Short mmCIF file of C-alpha atoms in Angstrom, two decimals:
data_model
loop_
_atom_site.label_atom_id
_atom_site.label_comp_id
_atom_site.label_asym_id
_atom_site.label_seq_id
_atom_site.Cartn_x
_atom_site.Cartn_y
_atom_site.Cartn_z
CA UNK A 1 79.00 -126.63 73.66
CA UNK A 2 81.30 -127.92 76.39
CA UNK A 3 79.93 -128.93 79.77
CA UNK A 4 80.75 -126.57 82.60
CA UNK A 5 82.36 -127.23 85.97
CA UNK A 6 82.42 -124.72 88.83
CA UNK A 7 85.75 -124.70 90.63
CA UNK A 8 86.01 -123.50 94.23
CA UNK A 9 88.94 -121.17 93.51
CA UNK A 10 91.29 -119.60 96.04
CA UNK A 11 94.00 -118.45 93.68
CA UNK A 12 96.59 -120.63 95.39
CA UNK A 13 98.86 -123.08 93.63
CA UNK A 14 96.55 -126.09 94.01
CA UNK A 15 93.44 -124.53 92.47
CA UNK A 16 95.54 -122.76 89.84
CA UNK A 17 96.94 -126.10 88.64
CA UNK A 18 93.48 -127.67 88.77
CA UNK A 19 92.14 -125.30 86.06
CA UNK A 20 94.23 -126.67 83.13
CA UNK A 21 93.92 -130.18 84.61
CA UNK A 22 90.11 -130.04 84.45
CA UNK A 23 90.24 -128.85 80.85
CA UNK A 24 92.80 -131.45 79.84
CA UNK A 25 91.27 -134.39 81.71
CA UNK A 26 87.54 -133.81 81.22
CA UNK A 27 87.39 -131.15 78.46
CA UNK A 28 85.32 -128.95 80.76
CA UNK A 29 84.66 -125.25 80.45
CA UNK A 30 86.02 -124.09 83.84
CA UNK A 31 84.10 -121.41 85.75
CA UNK A 32 86.03 -120.28 88.82
CA UNK A 33 84.22 -119.13 91.93
CA UNK A 34 85.98 -117.44 94.82
CA UNK A 35 83.81 -116.95 97.90
CA UNK A 36 84.81 -113.91 99.95
CA UNK A 37 84.35 -114.74 103.63
CA UNK A 38 86.81 -112.11 104.74
CA UNK A 39 90.17 -113.32 103.41
CA UNK A 40 91.33 -109.75 102.89
CA UNK A 41 94.17 -109.15 100.44
CA UNK A 42 94.28 -112.85 99.49
CA UNK A 43 91.73 -111.91 96.80
CA UNK A 44 94.02 -109.41 95.08
CA UNK A 45 94.85 -110.24 91.45
CA UNK A 46 92.59 -113.31 91.25
CA UNK A 47 90.76 -112.30 88.07
CA UNK A 48 93.92 -112.03 85.99
CA UNK A 49 95.36 -115.21 87.51
CA UNK A 50 92.23 -117.27 86.81
CA UNK A 51 91.99 -116.11 83.18
CA UNK A 52 95.73 -116.68 82.66
CA UNK A 53 95.26 -120.23 83.92
CA UNK A 54 92.50 -120.97 81.41
CA UNK A 55 89.27 -120.24 83.25
CA UNK A 56 86.45 -118.88 81.11
CA UNK A 57 85.01 -116.81 83.94
CA UNK A 58 85.64 -115.85 87.58
CA UNK A 59 83.00 -115.02 90.14
CA UNK A 60 84.08 -113.28 93.35
CA UNK A 61 81.10 -113.51 95.68
CA UNK A 62 81.09 -111.43 98.85
CA UNK A 63 79.18 -113.33 101.55
CA UNK A 64 80.84 -111.74 104.60
CA UNK A 65 77.63 -110.42 106.13
CA UNK A 66 75.72 -113.63 105.42
CA UNK A 67 78.59 -115.60 106.96
CA UNK A 68 78.48 -113.45 110.10
CA UNK A 69 74.71 -113.16 110.54
CA UNK A 70 73.57 -116.65 109.53
CA UNK A 71 76.50 -118.87 110.50
CA UNK A 72 78.72 -117.16 113.09
CA UNK A 73 75.98 -115.65 115.26
CA UNK A 74 74.12 -118.97 115.80
CA UNK A 75 77.36 -120.62 116.88
CA UNK A 76 78.21 -117.76 119.24
CA UNK A 77 74.74 -117.91 120.75
CA UNK A 78 75.16 -121.65 121.31
CA UNK A 79 78.73 -121.26 122.59
CA UNK A 80 79.66 -123.95 120.07
CA UNK A 81 83.30 -124.87 120.72
CA UNK A 82 84.82 -128.09 119.36
CA UNK A 83 86.85 -130.11 121.87
CA UNK A 84 86.85 -127.22 124.36
CA UNK A 85 89.16 -125.01 122.28
CA UNK A 86 88.40 -124.70 118.57
CA UNK A 87 85.95 -121.89 117.73
CA UNK A 88 84.97 -123.47 114.37
CA UNK A 89 86.45 -120.77 112.13
CA UNK A 90 86.92 -122.96 109.05
CA UNK A 91 83.98 -125.22 109.89
CA UNK A 92 81.44 -122.37 109.94
CA UNK A 93 82.64 -120.95 106.62
CA UNK A 94 82.42 -124.13 104.55
CA UNK A 95 78.60 -124.44 104.39
CA UNK A 96 78.10 -120.87 103.18
CA UNK A 97 80.81 -121.48 100.55
CA UNK A 98 79.10 -124.72 99.45
CA UNK A 99 75.77 -122.90 99.24
CA UNK A 100 77.21 -120.20 97.00
CA UNK A 101 79.02 -122.74 94.79
CA UNK A 102 75.69 -124.48 94.18
CA UNK A 103 74.02 -121.15 93.34
CA UNK A 104 76.71 -120.35 90.76
CA UNK A 105 76.54 -123.89 89.35
CA UNK A 106 72.77 -123.46 88.83
CA UNK A 107 73.27 -120.04 87.26
CA UNK A 108 75.88 -121.41 84.84
CA UNK A 109 74.03 -124.69 84.17
CA UNK A 110 77.14 -126.55 85.29
CA UNK A 111 77.17 -130.33 85.64
CA UNK A 112 79.82 -130.53 88.36
CA UNK A 113 81.54 -128.74 91.21
CA UNK A 114 85.26 -129.22 91.88
CA UNK A 115 87.22 -128.48 95.06
CA UNK A 116 90.90 -128.70 95.95
CA UNK A 117 90.59 -130.15 99.45
CA UNK A 118 92.88 -133.06 100.25
CA UNK A 119 91.80 -136.62 101.01
CA UNK A 120 93.12 -136.40 104.58
CA UNK A 121 91.27 -133.33 105.80
CA UNK A 122 87.87 -132.27 107.06
CA UNK A 123 87.09 -129.78 104.29
CA UNK A 124 86.35 -132.42 101.65
CA UNK A 125 83.57 -133.69 103.93
CA UNK A 126 82.18 -130.23 104.68
CA UNK A 127 82.12 -129.13 101.03
CA UNK A 128 80.65 -132.35 99.75
CA UNK A 129 77.98 -132.81 102.42
CA UNK A 130 76.85 -129.26 101.73
CA UNK A 131 76.71 -129.85 97.98
CA UNK A 132 74.92 -133.18 98.38
CA UNK A 133 72.31 -131.59 100.67
CA UNK A 134 71.62 -128.69 98.30
CA UNK A 135 72.22 -130.21 94.85
CA UNK A 136 72.25 -134.03 94.90
CA UNK A 137 72.26 -134.15 91.09
CA UNK A 138 75.58 -132.37 90.64
CA UNK A 139 78.80 -134.33 90.21
CA UNK A 140 81.61 -133.63 92.65
CA UNK A 141 85.23 -133.71 91.49
CA UNK A 142 87.96 -134.02 94.13
CA UNK A 143 91.31 -134.23 92.28
CA UNK A 144 93.41 -135.12 95.31
CA UNK A 145 91.40 -138.33 95.74
CA UNK A 146 91.62 -139.22 92.03
CA UNK A 147 95.14 -140.61 92.13
CA UNK A 148 94.70 -142.47 88.83
CA UNK A 149 94.37 -139.22 86.86
CA UNK A 150 95.71 -136.61 89.30
CA UNK A 151 99.42 -137.44 89.35
CA UNK A 152 100.75 -134.22 90.90
CA UNK A 153 102.12 -135.06 94.33
CA UNK A 154 104.04 -131.93 95.37
CA UNK A 155 104.32 -128.18 94.92
CA UNK A 156 107.22 -128.81 92.55
CA UNK A 157 104.98 -131.06 90.43
CA UNK A 158 102.26 -128.43 90.30
CA UNK A 159 104.65 -125.62 89.37
CA UNK A 160 106.17 -127.72 86.58
CA UNK A 161 102.68 -128.65 85.34
CA UNK A 162 101.67 -124.98 85.19
CA UNK A 163 104.84 -124.05 83.31
CA UNK A 164 104.18 -126.76 80.71
CA UNK A 165 100.77 -125.19 80.14
CA UNK A 166 102.19 -121.70 79.70
CA UNK A 167 101.17 -120.47 83.14
CA UNK A 168 103.92 -118.38 84.71
CA UNK A 169 102.77 -117.60 88.24
CA UNK A 170 104.37 -116.08 91.35
CA UNK A 171 104.69 -119.34 93.24
CA UNK A 172 107.86 -121.06 94.35
CA UNK A 173 108.52 -124.51 95.70
CA UNK A 174 109.40 -123.37 99.22
CA UNK A 175 107.05 -124.82 101.77
CA UNK A 176 105.24 -122.64 104.29
CA UNK A 177 102.45 -123.03 106.81
CA UNK A 178 99.15 -124.28 105.47
CA UNK A 179 96.69 -121.54 106.34
CA UNK A 180 92.98 -120.86 106.11
CA UNK A 181 91.75 -117.33 106.72
CA UNK A 182 88.40 -115.67 106.99
CA UNK A 183 86.90 -112.82 109.00
CA UNK A 184 86.56 -115.01 112.10
CA UNK A 185 90.03 -116.56 112.31
CA UNK A 186 93.19 -117.83 110.69
CA UNK A 187 94.47 -121.39 111.10
CA UNK A 188 98.08 -122.57 110.79
CA UNK A 189 99.28 -126.12 110.13
CA UNK A 190 102.54 -127.65 108.92
CA UNK A 191 106.26 -127.04 109.47
CA UNK A 192 107.24 -127.33 113.18
CA UNK A 193 103.57 -127.77 114.15
CA UNK A 194 103.54 -131.27 112.66
CA UNK A 195 105.50 -132.46 115.69
CA UNK A 196 103.43 -131.89 118.87
CA UNK A 197 106.63 -131.80 120.93
CA UNK A 198 107.70 -128.57 119.22
CA UNK A 199 106.80 -125.14 120.52
CA UNK A 200 105.17 -122.97 117.81
CA UNK A 201 107.44 -120.34 116.29
CA UNK A 202 105.05 -117.51 117.03
CA UNK A 203 107.40 -114.83 115.66
CA UNK A 204 106.99 -116.31 112.19
CA UNK A 205 103.51 -117.78 112.58
CA UNK A 206 101.15 -115.09 113.89
CA UNK A 207 99.26 -112.95 111.40
CA UNK A 208 96.44 -111.25 113.33
CA UNK A 209 98.21 -110.08 116.45
CA UNK A 210 100.84 -110.33 119.17
CA UNK A 211 101.72 -112.96 121.70
CA UNK A 212 100.66 -112.00 125.24
CA UNK A 213 104.34 -111.31 126.06
CA UNK A 214 104.48 -108.62 123.37
CA UNK A 215 101.08 -107.13 124.19
CA UNK A 216 100.86 -103.65 125.78
CA UNK A 217 101.69 -103.35 129.46
CA UNK A 218 98.50 -101.37 130.10
CA UNK A 219 95.02 -102.99 130.08
CA UNK A 220 92.30 -101.68 127.78
CA UNK A 221 88.63 -101.49 128.77
CA UNK A 222 85.97 -102.54 126.25
CA UNK A 223 82.19 -102.28 126.50
CA UNK A 224 79.79 -104.31 124.35
CA UNK A 225 76.01 -104.47 124.09
CA UNK A 226 73.77 -107.32 122.95
CA UNK A 227 70.11 -107.53 121.94
CA UNK A 228 68.51 -110.98 122.05
CA UNK A 229 71.93 -112.60 121.90
CA UNK A 230 73.14 -110.58 118.90
CA UNK A 231 76.08 -108.16 119.35
CA UNK A 232 75.07 -104.57 118.63
CA UNK A 233 77.85 -102.20 119.67
CA UNK A 234 81.47 -101.84 120.76
CA UNK A 235 82.50 -98.95 123.01
CA UNK A 236 79.25 -97.13 122.36
CA UNK A 237 79.38 -97.40 118.57
CA UNK A 238 76.59 -99.40 116.95
CA UNK A 239 77.77 -101.61 114.08
CA UNK A 240 76.68 -104.59 112.02
CA UNK A 241 78.07 -107.93 113.18
CA UNK A 242 80.82 -108.12 110.56
CA UNK A 243 82.17 -104.70 111.59
CA UNK A 244 81.99 -105.67 115.27
CA UNK A 245 84.14 -108.73 114.55
CA UNK A 246 86.62 -106.57 112.60
CA UNK A 247 86.87 -104.13 115.52
CA UNK A 248 87.29 -106.93 118.06
CA UNK A 249 89.96 -108.54 115.88
CA UNK A 250 92.01 -105.36 116.09
CA UNK A 251 91.55 -105.06 119.86
CA UNK A 252 92.12 -108.76 120.51
CA UNK A 253 95.14 -109.02 118.24
CA UNK A 254 96.73 -106.04 119.97
CA UNK A 255 96.40 -107.68 123.39
CA UNK A 256 97.37 -111.26 122.47
CA UNK A 257 93.84 -112.66 122.79
CA UNK A 258 92.62 -115.91 121.23
CA UNK A 259 95.77 -117.86 120.33
CA UNK A 260 95.04 -121.58 120.64
CA UNK A 261 97.44 -124.50 120.11
CA UNK A 262 95.41 -127.70 119.79
CA UNK A 263 95.72 -131.35 118.81
CA UNK A 264 92.24 -132.09 117.51
CA UNK A 265 90.43 -135.20 116.27
CA UNK A 266 89.58 -134.87 112.59
CA UNK A 267 86.41 -136.40 111.18
CA UNK A 268 88.47 -138.81 109.05
CA UNK A 269 89.93 -140.41 112.18
CA UNK A 270 93.38 -138.94 112.62
CA UNK A 271 94.69 -136.38 115.06
CA UNK A 272 96.09 -133.13 113.71
CA UNK A 273 97.93 -130.28 115.38
CA UNK A 274 97.27 -126.66 114.53
CA UNK A 275 97.39 -123.13 115.89
CA UNK A 276 94.33 -120.94 115.59
CA UNK A 277 94.19 -117.16 115.89
CA UNK A 278 90.67 -116.03 116.79
CA UNK A 279 91.11 -112.70 118.59
CA UNK A 280 87.73 -111.09 117.92
CA UNK A 281 85.82 -114.35 118.10
CA UNK A 282 87.29 -115.22 121.49
CA UNK A 283 86.21 -111.84 122.88
CA UNK A 284 82.74 -112.11 121.37
CA UNK A 285 82.21 -115.61 122.75
CA UNK A 286 83.37 -114.58 126.23
CA UNK A 287 81.26 -111.41 126.30
CA UNK A 288 78.15 -113.34 125.26
CA UNK A 289 78.77 -115.95 127.94
CA UNK A 290 79.21 -113.27 130.60
CA UNK A 291 75.79 -111.87 129.74
CA UNK A 292 74.17 -115.31 129.71
CA UNK A 293 75.48 -115.98 133.22
CA UNK A 294 73.27 -113.15 134.39
CA UNK A 295 70.03 -113.97 132.58
CA UNK A 296 69.73 -117.74 132.04
CA UNK A 297 68.26 -119.97 134.70
CA UNK A 298 70.28 -122.96 135.84
CA UNK A 299 68.24 -125.72 134.14
CA UNK A 300 68.19 -123.94 130.77
CA UNK A 301 71.92 -123.21 131.00
CA UNK A 302 72.68 -126.89 131.67
CA UNK A 303 70.74 -128.13 128.65
CA UNK A 304 72.08 -125.31 126.48
CA UNK A 305 75.63 -126.37 127.32
CA UNK A 306 74.89 -129.86 125.98
CA UNK A 307 73.26 -128.41 122.87
CA UNK A 308 76.24 -126.15 122.27
CA UNK A 309 78.62 -129.10 122.39
CA UNK A 310 76.39 -131.03 120.02
CA UNK A 311 76.17 -128.12 117.59
CA UNK A 312 79.96 -127.83 117.61
CA UNK A 313 80.22 -131.48 116.57
CA UNK A 314 77.52 -131.11 113.91
CA UNK A 315 79.21 -128.05 112.39
CA UNK A 316 82.70 -129.55 112.61
CA UNK A 317 81.49 -132.65 110.74
CA UNK A 318 79.97 -130.61 107.90
CA UNK A 319 76.34 -131.35 108.76
CA UNK A 320 75.06 -127.77 108.63
CA UNK A 321 72.24 -128.47 106.18
CA UNK A 322 70.51 -131.04 108.38
CA UNK A 323 67.32 -131.19 110.47
CA UNK A 324 69.46 -131.69 113.59
CA UNK A 325 71.32 -128.41 113.14
CA UNK A 326 68.02 -126.61 112.53
CA UNK A 327 66.49 -128.14 115.66
CA UNK A 328 69.47 -127.27 117.87
CA UNK A 329 69.53 -123.74 116.51
CA UNK A 330 65.79 -123.35 117.17
CA UNK A 331 66.33 -124.35 120.81
CA UNK A 332 69.27 -121.99 121.19
CA UNK A 333 67.36 -119.08 119.65
CA UNK A 334 64.54 -119.64 122.15
CA UNK A 335 67.06 -119.13 124.97
CA UNK A 336 68.27 -115.80 123.59
CA UNK A 337 65.13 -113.71 124.08
CA UNK A 338 66.43 -112.18 127.32
CA UNK A 339 70.13 -112.11 126.44
CA UNK A 340 70.12 -108.33 126.23
CA UNK A 341 72.40 -105.99 128.11
CA UNK A 342 75.87 -104.52 128.46
CA UNK A 343 79.14 -106.29 129.14
CA UNK A 344 82.30 -104.53 130.24
CA UNK A 345 85.72 -106.15 130.44
CA UNK A 346 89.38 -105.35 130.12
CA UNK A 347 91.94 -106.90 127.81
CA UNK A 348 95.37 -107.55 129.25
CA UNK A 349 98.15 -109.80 127.93
CA UNK A 350 95.99 -112.61 126.57
CA UNK A 351 93.28 -112.30 129.23
CA UNK A 352 89.68 -111.10 129.12
CA UNK A 353 88.89 -109.84 132.62
CA UNK A 354 85.33 -109.06 133.76
CA UNK A 355 84.61 -105.46 134.66
CA UNK A 356 80.83 -105.48 135.15
CA UNK A 357 77.69 -106.84 133.44
CA UNK A 358 74.16 -105.38 133.41
CA UNK A 359 70.87 -106.50 131.92
CA UNK A 360 67.20 -105.52 132.34
CA UNK A 361 66.51 -109.27 132.40
CA UNK A 362 69.06 -110.12 135.08
CA UNK A 363 68.05 -112.94 137.44
CA UNK A 364 70.62 -111.85 139.99
CA UNK A 365 69.09 -110.56 143.21
CA UNK A 366 71.47 -108.69 145.47
CA UNK A 367 69.18 -109.14 148.48
CA UNK A 368 69.18 -112.91 147.97
CA UNK A 369 72.89 -113.25 147.23
CA UNK A 370 74.16 -110.98 149.98
CA UNK A 371 75.21 -112.25 153.39
CA UNK A 372 72.58 -110.17 155.12
CA UNK A 373 69.22 -111.86 155.78
CA UNK A 374 66.46 -110.64 153.47
CA UNK A 375 62.70 -111.06 153.37
CA UNK A 376 62.77 -113.67 150.58
CA UNK A 377 65.16 -116.08 152.24
CA UNK A 378 64.79 -117.72 155.64
CA UNK A 379 67.96 -119.54 156.66
CA UNK A 380 65.90 -122.14 158.54
CA UNK A 381 64.39 -123.30 155.21
CA UNK A 382 67.78 -124.73 154.31
CA UNK A 383 67.39 -127.39 157.06
CA UNK A 384 64.54 -129.18 155.32
CA UNK A 385 66.05 -128.68 151.89
CA UNK A 386 69.37 -130.25 152.86
CA UNK A 387 67.57 -133.13 154.63
CA UNK A 388 65.63 -134.02 151.47
CA UNK A 389 68.43 -133.19 149.03
CA UNK A 390 70.86 -135.39 150.97
CA UNK A 391 68.40 -138.19 151.70
CA UNK A 392 69.75 -140.60 149.03
CA UNK A 393 73.30 -140.14 150.35
CA UNK A 394 72.20 -140.74 153.94
CA UNK A 395 70.15 -143.84 153.09
CA UNK A 396 73.05 -145.31 151.09
CA UNK A 397 75.46 -144.72 153.97
CA UNK A 398 73.02 -146.23 156.50
CA UNK A 399 72.55 -149.36 154.39
CA UNK A 400 76.31 -149.69 154.01
CA UNK A 401 76.73 -149.55 157.80
CA UNK A 402 74.01 -152.19 158.26
CA UNK A 403 75.83 -154.56 155.88
CA UNK A 404 79.16 -154.01 157.60
CA UNK A 405 77.64 -154.74 161.04
CA UNK A 406 75.94 -157.87 159.69
CA UNK A 407 79.24 -159.14 158.25
CA UNK A 408 80.99 -158.62 161.59
CA UNK A 409 78.61 -161.03 163.40
#
């Protein structure tokens, strides 16, 4: 009996060509596994395509709810944003994909897992760190790094290779944007984006929505509720997290929300330029932050900001299955106990504009914050506070004056 390899299969040209290559190069029995994290119609026709390409079996595993509940929600609660802009759409999806690949490999008694990520990108790291953490005994095959046996260097090469193996597929050699899509976002790289001096061609690029210029001229009000930091409803309708993200994607896409053009620092050391569409995710992040402003004390918020930045780095670098990620997440979850309430905002031409936030755990006191004097605050108390708070500054300035006077003598 032949040994089995589980291939992370998308149905695209790369992973289609990898199927006969694995059989020819290693004499493996190829089991394809496509992980559904919300790619939509990209999954259409995969079963026939995989079998036509020589796979013995295809798994299509729906992990959308697991992706949302166990990976997206912790990052939203932490406000984990990489380099101030990137909402980790691809980064969050890779560990759940790696986890499912390992599960299928165990089920099939496979000896290896293969992926089609390139040797220049972040995904090779994310996939392989996840596999190593969960199944250190499994071999990992990365064709694009095996230049001695993987000799295909272009789409034309891959198409010709497929034709030689009797695989007639609906791919052509024309180049397009390199995209990654899931329920949370879609990323775009390539073509004019490879030159940072070029403006993105949004008319050809956008998939999930409009540019702000083409958004409706009238704002739209949206109300959301949260319980312990978890989104529960949109406009009065209670839904599971995945359905909330779907609803927010529609609303955000309509109003030009969440389009980000970024030059980011990849893990492998190079800079790369891409455009991300994250309409629903941008709204969800902002709504959660608006509620936290009301309920978190200053000291906790300061530390949580640092932890959120650290979690973004950990997730971006593919280190989901680590004690550090677990520890950061435990801290963040402890801060979410009182993040319960309602957030109202309006969407208008790329903007998310506050329209009122309420919470039973609000730390905001109108009597303290107002300009009228209340019982809890005596203005004279500020004299002593400012004296002590500014003491280091005053002492430093006094010492500086003493030195200057001494030097003048």
